[in-house]
Coordinates of C-alpha atoms and ligand atoms in Angstrom, one line a residue:
X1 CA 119.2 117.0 93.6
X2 CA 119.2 114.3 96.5
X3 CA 115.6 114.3 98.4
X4 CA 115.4 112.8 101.5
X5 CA 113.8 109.6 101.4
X6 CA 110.2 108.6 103.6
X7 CA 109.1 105.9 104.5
X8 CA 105.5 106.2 105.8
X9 CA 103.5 103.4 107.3
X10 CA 99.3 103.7 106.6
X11 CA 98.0 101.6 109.2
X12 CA 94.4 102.2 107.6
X13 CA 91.4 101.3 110.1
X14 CA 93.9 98.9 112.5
X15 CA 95.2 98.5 116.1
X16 CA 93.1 99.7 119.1
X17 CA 95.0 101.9 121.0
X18 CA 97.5 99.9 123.1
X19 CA 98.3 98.0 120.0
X20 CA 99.4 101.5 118.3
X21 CA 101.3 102.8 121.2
X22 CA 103.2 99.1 121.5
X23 CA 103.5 99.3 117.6
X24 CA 105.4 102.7 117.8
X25 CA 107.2 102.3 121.0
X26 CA 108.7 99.1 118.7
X27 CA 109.6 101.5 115.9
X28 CA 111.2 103.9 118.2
X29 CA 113.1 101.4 119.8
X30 CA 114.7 100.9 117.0
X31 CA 115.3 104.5 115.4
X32 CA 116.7 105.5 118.7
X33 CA 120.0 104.6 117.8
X34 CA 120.4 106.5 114.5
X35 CA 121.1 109.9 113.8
X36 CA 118.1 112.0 111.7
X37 CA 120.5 112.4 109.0
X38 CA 121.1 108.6 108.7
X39 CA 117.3 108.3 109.0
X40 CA 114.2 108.1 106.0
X41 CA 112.2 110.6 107.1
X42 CA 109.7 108.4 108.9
X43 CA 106.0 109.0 108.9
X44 CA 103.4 106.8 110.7
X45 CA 99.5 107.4 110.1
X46 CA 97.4 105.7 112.6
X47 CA 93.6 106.1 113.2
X48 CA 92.2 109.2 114.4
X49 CA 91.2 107.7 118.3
X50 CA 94.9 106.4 118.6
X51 CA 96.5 109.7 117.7
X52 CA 96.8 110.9 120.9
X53 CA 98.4 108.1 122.8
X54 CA 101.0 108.0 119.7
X55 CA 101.8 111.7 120.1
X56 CA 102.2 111.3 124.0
X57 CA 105.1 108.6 123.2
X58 CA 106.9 110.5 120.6
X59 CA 108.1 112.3 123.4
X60 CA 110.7 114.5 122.9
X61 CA 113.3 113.3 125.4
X62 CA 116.2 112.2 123.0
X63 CA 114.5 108.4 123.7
X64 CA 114.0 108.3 119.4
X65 CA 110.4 109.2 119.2
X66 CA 110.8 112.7 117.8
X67 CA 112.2 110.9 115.0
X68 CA 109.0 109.6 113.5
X69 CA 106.3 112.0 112.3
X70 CA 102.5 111.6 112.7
X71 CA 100.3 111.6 109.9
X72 CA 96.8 111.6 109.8
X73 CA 94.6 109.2 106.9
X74 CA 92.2 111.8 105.9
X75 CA 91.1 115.6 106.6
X76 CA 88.1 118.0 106.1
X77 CA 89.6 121.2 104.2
X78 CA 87.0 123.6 106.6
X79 CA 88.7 124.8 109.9
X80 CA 85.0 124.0 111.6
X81 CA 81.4 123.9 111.3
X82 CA 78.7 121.6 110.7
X83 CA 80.6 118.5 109.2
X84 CA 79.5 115.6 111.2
X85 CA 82.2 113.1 111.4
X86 CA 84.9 115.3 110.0
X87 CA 88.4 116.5 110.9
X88 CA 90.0 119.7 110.0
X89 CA 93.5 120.5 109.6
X90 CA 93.9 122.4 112.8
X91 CA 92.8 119.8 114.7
X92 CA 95.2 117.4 113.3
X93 CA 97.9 119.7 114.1
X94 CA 96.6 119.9 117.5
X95 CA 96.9 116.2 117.6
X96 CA 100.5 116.7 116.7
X97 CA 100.6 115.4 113.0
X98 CA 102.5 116.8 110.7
X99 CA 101.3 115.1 107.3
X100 CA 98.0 114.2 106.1
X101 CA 97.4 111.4 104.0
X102 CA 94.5 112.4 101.2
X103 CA 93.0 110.9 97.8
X104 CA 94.1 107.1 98.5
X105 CA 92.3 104.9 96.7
X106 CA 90.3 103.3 99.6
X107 CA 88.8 106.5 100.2
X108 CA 88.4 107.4 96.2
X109 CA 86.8 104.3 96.0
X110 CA 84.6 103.7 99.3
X111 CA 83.8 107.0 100.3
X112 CA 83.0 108.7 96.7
X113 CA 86.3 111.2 96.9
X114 CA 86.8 113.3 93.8
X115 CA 89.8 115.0 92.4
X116 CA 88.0 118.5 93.6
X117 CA 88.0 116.7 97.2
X118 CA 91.5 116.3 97.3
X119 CA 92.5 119.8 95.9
X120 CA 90.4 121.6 98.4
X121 CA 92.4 119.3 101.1
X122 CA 95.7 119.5 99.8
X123 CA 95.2 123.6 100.0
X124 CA 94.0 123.4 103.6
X125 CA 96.6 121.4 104.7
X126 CA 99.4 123.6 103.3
X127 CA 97.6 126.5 104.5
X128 CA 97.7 125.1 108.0
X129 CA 101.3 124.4 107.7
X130 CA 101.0 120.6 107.2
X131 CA 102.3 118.3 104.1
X132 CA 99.9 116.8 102.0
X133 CA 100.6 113.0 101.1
X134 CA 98.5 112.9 97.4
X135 CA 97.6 109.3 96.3
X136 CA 97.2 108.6 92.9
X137 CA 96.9 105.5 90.9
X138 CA 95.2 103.5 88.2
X139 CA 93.0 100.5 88.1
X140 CA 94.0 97.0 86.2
X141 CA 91.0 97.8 84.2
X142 CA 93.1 101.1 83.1
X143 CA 96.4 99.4 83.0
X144 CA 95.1 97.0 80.7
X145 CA 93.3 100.0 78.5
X146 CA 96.8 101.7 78.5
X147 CA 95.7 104.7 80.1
X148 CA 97.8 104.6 83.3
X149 CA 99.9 107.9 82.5
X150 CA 96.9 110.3 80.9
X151 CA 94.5 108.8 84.2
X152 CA 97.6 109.5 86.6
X153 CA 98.8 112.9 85.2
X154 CA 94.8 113.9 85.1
X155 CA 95.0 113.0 89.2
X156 CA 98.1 115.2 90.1
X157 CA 96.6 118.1 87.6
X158 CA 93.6 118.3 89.7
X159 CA 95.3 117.6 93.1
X160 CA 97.6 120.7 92.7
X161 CA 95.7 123.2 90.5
X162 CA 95.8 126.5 92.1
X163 CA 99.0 125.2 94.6
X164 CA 102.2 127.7 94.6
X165 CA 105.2 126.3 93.6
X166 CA 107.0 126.5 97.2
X167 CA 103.9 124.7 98.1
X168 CA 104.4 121.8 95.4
X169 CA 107.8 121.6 96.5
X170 CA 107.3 120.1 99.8
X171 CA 104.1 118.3 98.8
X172 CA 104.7 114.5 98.8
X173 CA 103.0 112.4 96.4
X174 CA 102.4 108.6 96.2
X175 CA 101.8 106.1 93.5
X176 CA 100.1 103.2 94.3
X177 CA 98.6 101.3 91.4
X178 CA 95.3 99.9 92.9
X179 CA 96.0 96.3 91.6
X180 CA 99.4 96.4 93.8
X181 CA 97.5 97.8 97.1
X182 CA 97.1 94.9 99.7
X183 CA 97.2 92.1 97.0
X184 CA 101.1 90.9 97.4
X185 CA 101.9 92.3 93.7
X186 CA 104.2 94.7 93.9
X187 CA 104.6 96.6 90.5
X188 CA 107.9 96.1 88.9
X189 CA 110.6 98.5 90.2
X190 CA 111.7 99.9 86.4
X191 CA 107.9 100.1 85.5
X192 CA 107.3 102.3 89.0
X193 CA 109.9 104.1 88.5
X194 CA 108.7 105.4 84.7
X195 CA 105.7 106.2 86.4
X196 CA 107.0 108.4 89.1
X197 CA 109.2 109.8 86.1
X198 CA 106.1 110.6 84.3
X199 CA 104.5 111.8 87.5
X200 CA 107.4 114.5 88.0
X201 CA 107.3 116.0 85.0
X202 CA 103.9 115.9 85.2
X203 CA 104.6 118.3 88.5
X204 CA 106.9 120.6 86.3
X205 CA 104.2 120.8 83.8
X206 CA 102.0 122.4 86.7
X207 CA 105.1 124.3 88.6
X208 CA 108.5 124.5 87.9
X209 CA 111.7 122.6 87.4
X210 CA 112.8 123.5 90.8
X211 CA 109.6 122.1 92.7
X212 CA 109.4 119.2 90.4
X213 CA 113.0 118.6 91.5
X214 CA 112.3 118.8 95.0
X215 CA 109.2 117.2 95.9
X216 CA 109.1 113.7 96.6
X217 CA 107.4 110.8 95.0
X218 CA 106.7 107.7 97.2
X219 CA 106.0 104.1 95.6
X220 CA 103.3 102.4 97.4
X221 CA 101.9 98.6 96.6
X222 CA 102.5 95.4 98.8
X223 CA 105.8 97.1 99.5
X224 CA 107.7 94.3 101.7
X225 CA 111.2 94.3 103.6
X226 CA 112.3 92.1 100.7
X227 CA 111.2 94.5 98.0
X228 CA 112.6 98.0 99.2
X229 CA 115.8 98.1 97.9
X230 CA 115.5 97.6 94.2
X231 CA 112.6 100.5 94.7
X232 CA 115.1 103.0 96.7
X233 CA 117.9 102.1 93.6
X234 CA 115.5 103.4 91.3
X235 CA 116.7 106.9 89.9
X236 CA 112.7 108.6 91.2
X237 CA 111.6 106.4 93.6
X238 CA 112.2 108.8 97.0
X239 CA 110.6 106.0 99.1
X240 CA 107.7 104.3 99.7
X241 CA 103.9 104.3 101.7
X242 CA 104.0 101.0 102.9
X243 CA 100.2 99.4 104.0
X244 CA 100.4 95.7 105.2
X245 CA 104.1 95.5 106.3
X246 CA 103.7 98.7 108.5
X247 CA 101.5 96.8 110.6
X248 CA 104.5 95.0 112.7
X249 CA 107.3 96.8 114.1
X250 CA 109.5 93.9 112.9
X251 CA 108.9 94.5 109.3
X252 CA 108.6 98.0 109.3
X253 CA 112.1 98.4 110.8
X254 CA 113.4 96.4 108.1
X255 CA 112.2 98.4 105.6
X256 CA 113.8 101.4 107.6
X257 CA 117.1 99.8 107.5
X258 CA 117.0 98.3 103.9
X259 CA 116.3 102.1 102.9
X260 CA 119.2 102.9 104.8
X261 CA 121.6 100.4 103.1
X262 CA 120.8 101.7 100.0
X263 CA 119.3 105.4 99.8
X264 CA 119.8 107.7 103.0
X265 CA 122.2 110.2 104.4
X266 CA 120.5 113.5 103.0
Ligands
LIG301 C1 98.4 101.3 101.1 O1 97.3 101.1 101.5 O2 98.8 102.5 101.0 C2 99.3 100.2 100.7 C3 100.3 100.5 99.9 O3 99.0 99.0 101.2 P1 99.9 97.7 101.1 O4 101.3 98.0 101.4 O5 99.3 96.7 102.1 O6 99.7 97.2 99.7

């Protein structure tokens, strides 16, 4: 089965607003020129304040900015109510995203997010006709206590209990080992690569061949222009969430085309 490959940029808590729209109006610039099929599926997630001025210049005049999707970082799985602070899923539509980051590690880690968290936000966002974009990852600390793949399939368990299959299926899942997030190590191409392996039949464990075939499974860790194509070679690896190197148009792009070179035209 070939699965289109993403590339998704997570530009966490950066860039006011002008500095998003100039940021995306750079990516655009440069995707203008390709066909969709030639493409990654492209995915940028900016803060919640800049959505808006990003979704207003993904215009869809033919000028290339209907060729990147809008993701939010996080969601609340009510539709409304008494959640100060909070975003639901319908409002993020509104917004014009079509993805919705949830469970990465930052959040896990900062903002006390639990595997029952994530579930109840990976339902509402496939109930409200966006794709979920499901972190997981271990820990050095785990790493080193060789319990990377029990902790990791544990994670994707919980993040999809109770999910359809069709709904798996178009789910999107990344691994990003904590000790690779923002730190400049990236985790070895062949080792990612078992873990995604692991991770999809993990999935089938949970669904079925079919939507274990079909949904994809991102690579995410101080992912770098220099480091993309030995991921995209890898037989699991369907692309990658890239944090630090999404930040500059110039380096994003490059990751865009390096994914081309190696791993598009699905
Ligand atoms: C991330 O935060 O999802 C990420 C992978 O960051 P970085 O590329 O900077 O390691």
């Amino acid at each position: 089965m070939s699965r289109k490959p993403i590339i998704a940029g997570n530009w966490k808590m950066n860039l006011l607003k002008s500095q998003a729209k100039e940021l995306f109006e750079g990516i655009k610039d440069y995707v203008k020129d390709y066909s969709a099929k030639e493409l990654p599926t492209i995915v940028v997630a900016p803060v919640f304040t800049s959505l808006d001025v990003v979704e207003t210049v993904a215009c869809n005049c033919g000028c290339g900015g209907n060729k990147i999707s809008i993701a939010a970082q996080n969601c609340h799985w009510e539709n409304s109510g008494a959640y100060t602070g909070e975003v639901s899923v319908e409002m993020l539509k509104d917004a014009g995203c079509s993805y919705v980051i949830i469970g990465h590690s930052e959040r896990r880690q900062y903002f006390s997010e639990t595997d029952e968290m994530i579930n109840k936000k990976a339902k509402a966002i496939l109930a409200g006709g966006l794709i979920p974009i499901i972190c997981c990852g271990e820990t050095l600390e785990q790493r080193e206590a060789g319990v990377t793949d029990s902790h990791i399939a544990s994670q994707i368990k919980a993040a999809l209990s109770g999910l359809s299959n069709d709904e798996i299926a178009k789910s999107v899942i990344a691994y990003e080992p904590i000790w690779a997030i923002g730190t400049g190590k990236t985790c070895d191409a062949d080792e990612a690569n078992r873990v995604i392996a692991m991770i999809r039949k993990t999935v089938e464990s949970v669904s079925s061949s079919q939507a274990a075939d079909s949904i994809r499974i991102l690579y995410g860790g101080s992912v770098k222009p220099g480091t993309i194509a030995e991921q995209m070679s890898k037989s699991d690896i369907d692309g990658a969430l890239v944090g630090g190197a999404s930040l500059k148009a110039d380096s994003f792009n490059e990751i865009i085309a390096n994914t081309m070179k190696v791993a598009c035209n699905v």
